[in-house]
């Protein structure tokens, strides 16, 4: 292994900054943008998954969107999904022990020259890839990260060791975007907070608490997604919160949580299934 000492101060500063972020997409974007402080890469992708493990959003770093479109329209399903970035963490619907970073590296230079390699990877110049997932408190994957190298330089043991150090902490921070909610939670019991909202805002707040996505809310209420976001912005302003997590906590403040009567519900920026 490379004998360069582990940069603990930089790791600590990176994790502290990640922990200060209150939006899951912003968290993931910051994470990837600054990960190259420890692990150099040429291009990267983040895919956000809903409860049905379908991609509903993505953030690309140096990747042409046409490649991701091509991938999901065709190559993700080739060979029973053997090139899917989402299949390794789940088995028979249950979470598996994720391999260490060094076991997630793909050396595309020594693979059989099949259709995926020849027509998808080679034109992009991808030679090495690695990645990881972040999960909710159900251990369901919610964000997949893929990083690529276009040069013939392997990911070093030193880099992969740092990734192994970072991942458990990033996983715990990411789970904080999910909060406990009582099974029989009733938003109308929160008299003080709910009274600040208009009838429409109250309607949207209730749907958010039930796990509806912004798209689903728009469809249900026959309004545009932009209008939904506008109402959510007003809700945040009136209740003095800056994220969906804070909103849930604020709305729950008038309800008593019983340990034996708690279930888990994701904050809505993880986008429930349509």
Coordinates of C-alpha atoms in Angstrom, one line a residue:
X1 CA 0.0 0.0 0.0
X2 CA 1.1 3.5 -0.6
X3 CA 2.8 4.8 2.6
X4 CA 1.5 8.3 2.3
X5 CA -0.2 9.2 5.6
X6 CA -4.0 9.4 5.8
X7 CA -5.2 13.1 5.6
X8 CA -7.3 13.0 8.7
X9 CA -7.7 16.8 8.9
X10 CA -9.0 17.0 5.3
X11 CA -11.3 14.0 5.9
X12 CA -12.7 15.6 9.1
X13 CA -13.3 19.0 7.3
X14 CA -15.0 17.3 4.4
X15 CA -17.3 15.3 6.6
X16 CA -18.2 18.3 8.7
X17 CA -19.1 20.3 5.6
X18 CA -21.2 17.4 4.3
X19 CA -23.0 17.2 7.7
X20 CA -23.9 20.9 7.6
X21 CA -26.0 20.4 4.4
X22 CA -29.8 20.1 4.8
X23 CA -30.9 18.9 1.4
X24 CA -30.2 15.4 0.1
X25 CA -29.5 16.3 -3.5
X26 CA -27.3 19.2 -2.4
X27 CA -25.5 16.8 0.0
X28 CA -24.8 14.3 -2.8
X29 CA -23.7 16.9 -5.3
X30 CA -21.3 18.5 -2.8
X31 CA -20.0 15.0 -1.9
X32 CA -19.2 14.1 -5.5
X33 CA -17.9 17.6 -6.4
X34 CA -15.3 17.5 -3.5
X35 CA -14.6 13.8 -3.5
X36 CA -11.8 14.4 -6.0
X37 CA -9.8 15.9 -3.1
X38 CA -9.2 12.3 -2.2
X39 CA -10.0 10.3 -5.3
X40 CA -9.2 11.8 -8.7
X41 CA -11.7 11.1 -11.4
X42 CA -12.3 12.3 -15.0
X43 CA -16.1 12.1 -15.0
X44 CA -18.8 11.1 -12.6
X45 CA -22.6 10.5 -12.3
X46 CA -25.1 10.5 -9.5
X47 CA -28.5 8.7 -10.0
X48 CA -31.3 9.3 -7.5
X49 CA -33.7 6.4 -7.0
X50 CA -37.3 6.4 -5.8
X51 CA -38.9 3.6 -3.7
X52 CA -39.3 1.4 -6.8
X53 CA -35.5 1.8 -7.4
X54 CA -36.2 3.8 -10.6
X55 CA -34.1 6.7 -11.5
X56 CA -36.0 10.0 -11.2
X57 CA -33.1 12.5 -11.3
X58 CA -29.4 12.6 -12.1
X59 CA -26.4 14.9 -11.7
X60 CA -23.6 14.5 -14.2
X61 CA -20.0 15.6 -14.0
X62 CA -18.3 15.7 -17.4
X63 CA -20.7 13.2 -18.9
X64 CA -22.8 14.0 -22.0
X65 CA -26.5 13.4 -21.1
X66 CA -27.0 11.3 -24.3
X67 CA -24.8 8.6 -22.8
X68 CA -27.0 8.2 -19.7
X69 CA -30.1 8.2 -21.9
X70 CA -28.6 5.5 -24.0
X71 CA -27.6 3.5 -21.0
X72 CA -31.0 3.5 -19.3
X73 CA -32.9 2.9 -22.6
X74 CA -30.8 -0.1 -23.5
X75 CA -27.6 -1.2 -21.8
X76 CA -29.0 -1.3 -18.2
X77 CA -31.1 -4.3 -19.3
X78 CA -28.4 -6.1 -21.3
X79 CA -27.5 -9.6 -20.0
X80 CA -30.0 -9.6 -17.2
X81 CA -28.8 -6.3 -15.9
X82 CA -25.2 -7.4 -15.3
X83 CA -24.0 -3.9 -16.1
X84 CA -26.6 -2.3 -13.8
X85 CA -25.1 -0.1 -11.1
X86 CA -28.0 -0.8 -8.8
X87 CA -28.1 -4.6 -8.6
X88 CA -25.2 -5.4 -6.2
X89 CA -26.5 -4.0 -3.0
X90 CA -29.8 -6.0 -2.9
X91 CA -30.5 -9.7 -3.1
X92 CA -34.0 -11.2 -3.0
X93 CA -35.2 -7.8 -1.8
X94 CA -32.8 -7.7 1.1
X95 CA -29.8 -5.6 1.7
X96 CA -26.4 -7.3 1.3
X97 CA -23.1 -6.6 2.9
X98 CA -21.5 -4.1 0.4
X99 CA -18.1 -5.0 -0.8
X100 CA -15.1 -2.9 0.2
X101 CA -14.1 -0.1 -2.2
X102 CA -11.3 -2.2 -3.8
X103 CA -13.9 -4.9 -4.7
X104 CA -16.1 -2.4 -6.5
X105 CA -13.4 -1.3 -9.0
X106 CA -14.1 -2.3 -12.6
X107 CA -11.1 -2.7 -14.9
X108 CA -12.7 -2.2 -18.3
X109 CA -9.3 -2.7 -20.1
X110 CA -9.3 -6.4 -19.3
X111 CA -13.0 -7.2 -20.1
X112 CA -14.3 -9.1 -23.0
X113 CA -15.0 -6.8 -25.9
X114 CA -18.7 -7.3 -25.9
X115 CA -21.4 -4.8 -27.2
X116 CA -21.4 -2.8 -24.0
X117 CA -17.6 -2.4 -23.9
X118 CA -17.2 -1.8 -27.7
X119 CA -20.2 0.5 -28.3
X120 CA -20.7 2.2 -25.0
X121 CA -17.5 2.4 -22.9
X122 CA -14.9 2.6 -25.6
X123 CA -16.4 5.7 -27.3
X124 CA -16.4 7.5 -23.9
X125 CA -12.9 6.4 -23.2
X126 CA -13.7 4.8 -19.9
X127 CA -11.0 2.5 -18.6
X128 CA -11.6 2.2 -14.9
X129 CA -14.8 2.7 -12.8
X130 CA -15.8 2.5 -9.2
X131 CA -18.8 3.6 -7.2
X132 CA -21.0 3.3 -4.2
X133 CA -24.6 3.7 -3.0
X134 CA -26.2 5.6 -0.1
X135 CA -29.3 4.2 1.6
X136 CA -32.3 5.3 3.6
X137 CA -33.0 4.0 7.1
X138 CA -34.8 1.0 5.5
X139 CA -31.4 0.3 3.8
X140 CA -33.1 0.9 0.5
X141 CA -30.7 2.5 -2.1
X142 CA -31.5 6.1 -2.8
X143 CA -28.4 7.5 -4.5
X144 CA -25.9 5.8 -6.7
X145 CA -22.5 7.3 -7.4
X146 CA -20.3 6.2 -10.3
X147 CA -16.8 7.6 -11.0
X148 CA -14.8 6.9 -14.1
X149 CA -11.2 7.3 -15.2
X150 CA -10.5 7.9 -18.8
X151 CA -6.7 7.4 -18.4
X152 CA -4.9 4.2 -17.9
X153 CA -4.3 4.9 -14.2
X154 CA -5.8 2.5 -11.7
X155 CA -7.4 3.6 -8.5
X156 CA -4.7 3.3 -5.9
X157 CA -4.9 1.4 -2.6
X158 CA -4.4 4.7 -0.9
X159 CA -7.4 6.2 -2.6
X160 CA -9.6 3.2 -2.0
X161 CA -8.6 3.1 1.7
X162 CA -9.8 6.7 2.1
X163 CA -13.1 5.8 0.4
X164 CA -13.5 2.9 2.8
X165 CA -13.0 5.4 5.7
X166 CA -15.5 7.9 4.3
X167 CA -18.3 5.7 3.2
X168 CA -19.7 4.6 6.7
X169 CA -19.8 8.2 7.8
X170 CA -21.4 9.4 4.6
X171 CA -24.0 6.7 4.9
X172 CA -24.9 7.7 8.4
X173 CA -25.1 11.4 7.4
X174 CA -27.3 10.5 4.5
X175 CA -29.7 8.5 6.7
X176 CA -30.3 11.7 8.7
X177 CA -32.5 13.0 5.8
X178 CA -35.1 10.4 7.0
X179 CA -37.0 11.0 10.2
X180 CA -39.3 8.9 12.4
X181 CA -43.0 9.6 12.1
X182 CA -45.9 8.1 14.2
X183 CA -48.1 5.6 12.4
X184 CA -51.2 7.5 13.3
X185 CA -49.8 11.0 12.8
X186 CA -52.5 13.6 12.4
X187 CA -51.4 16.9 10.9
X188 CA -54.6 18.6 12.1
X189 CA -53.4 18.1 15.7
X190 CA -50.6 20.6 15.1
X191 CA -52.9 23.5 15.7
X192 CA -50.3 26.2 16.1
X193 CA -48.3 25.4 13.0
X194 CA -51.0 24.3 10.7
X195 CA -53.0 27.5 11.4
X196 CA -50.3 29.5 9.7
X197 CA -51.0 27.8 6.3
X198 CA -53.6 28.4 3.7
X199 CA -56.0 25.7 2.8
X200 CA -54.0 24.8 -0.3
X201 CA -50.7 24.8 1.7
X202 CA -52.2 22.6 4.3
X203 CA -53.3 20.2 1.6
X204 CA -49.8 20.1 0.2
X205 CA -48.3 19.7 3.6
X206 CA -50.5 16.7 4.3
X207 CA -49.6 15.1 1.0
X208 CA -45.9 15.6 1.8
X209 CA -46.3 13.9 5.1
X210 CA -48.0 11.0 3.4
X211 CA -44.9 10.5 1.1
X212 CA -46.3 12.0 -2.1
X213 CA -43.7 13.3 -4.6
X214 CA -44.0 16.8 -6.0
X215 CA -45.1 15.4 -9.3
X216 CA -47.8 13.3 -7.6
X217 CA -49.0 16.3 -5.7
X218 CA -49.3 18.3 -8.9
X219 CA -51.3 15.5 -10.5
X220 CA -53.6 15.0 -7.6
X221 CA -54.3 18.7 -7.1
X222 CA -54.3 19.5 -10.9
X223 CA -51.6 22.1 -10.6
X224 CA -48.2 22.4 -12.2
X225 CA -45.0 21.1 -10.5
X226 CA -43.7 24.7 -10.5
X227 CA -46.8 25.8 -8.5
X228 CA -46.3 22.9 -6.1
X229 CA -42.7 24.1 -5.5
X230 CA -44.0 27.7 -5.0
X231 CA -46.4 26.5 -2.3
X232 CA -43.7 24.5 -0.6
X233 CA -41.5 27.6 -0.6
X234 CA -44.3 29.5 1.1
X235 CA -44.7 26.7 3.6
X236 CA -41.0 26.8 4.4
X237 CA -41.1 30.5 4.8
X238 CA -44.1 30.6 7.1
X239 CA -42.9 27.8 9.3
X240 CA -39.3 29.1 9.3
X241 CA -37.7 25.9 7.9
X242 CA -35.2 25.5 5.1
X243 CA -35.5 21.8 4.2
X244 CA -38.1 19.0 4.0
X245 CA -36.5 17.3 7.0
X246 CA -37.0 20.5 9.1
X247 CA -40.5 20.8 7.8
X248 CA -41.4 17.2 8.9
X249 CA -39.9 17.9 12.4
X250 CA -41.8 21.2 12.7
X251 CA -45.1 19.6 11.7
X252 CA -44.6 16.7 14.1
X253 CA -43.8 19.1 17.0
X254 CA -47.4 18.9 18.3
X255 CA -47.6 15.2 18.3
X256 CA -46.2 12.8 20.9
X257 CA -43.9 10.1 19.6
X258 CA -44.3 6.7 21.3
X259 CA -41.4 4.3 20.8
X260 CA -43.7 1.3 20.1
X261 CA -45.8 3.4 17.6
X262 CA -43.1 4.7 15.3
X263 CA -42.6 3.9 11.7
X264 CA -40.1 5.5 9.3
X265 CA -41.0 7.8 6.5
X266 CA -38.5 9.4 4.0
X267 CA -38.3 13.2 3.5
X268 CA -39.7 14.1 0.1
X269 CA -36.6 15.2 -1.6
X270 CA -35.9 11.5 -2.0
X271 CA -39.0 11.4 -4.3
X272 CA -41.5 8.7 -3.7
X273 CA -42.5 6.4 -6.6
X274 CA -45.1 7.7 -9.1

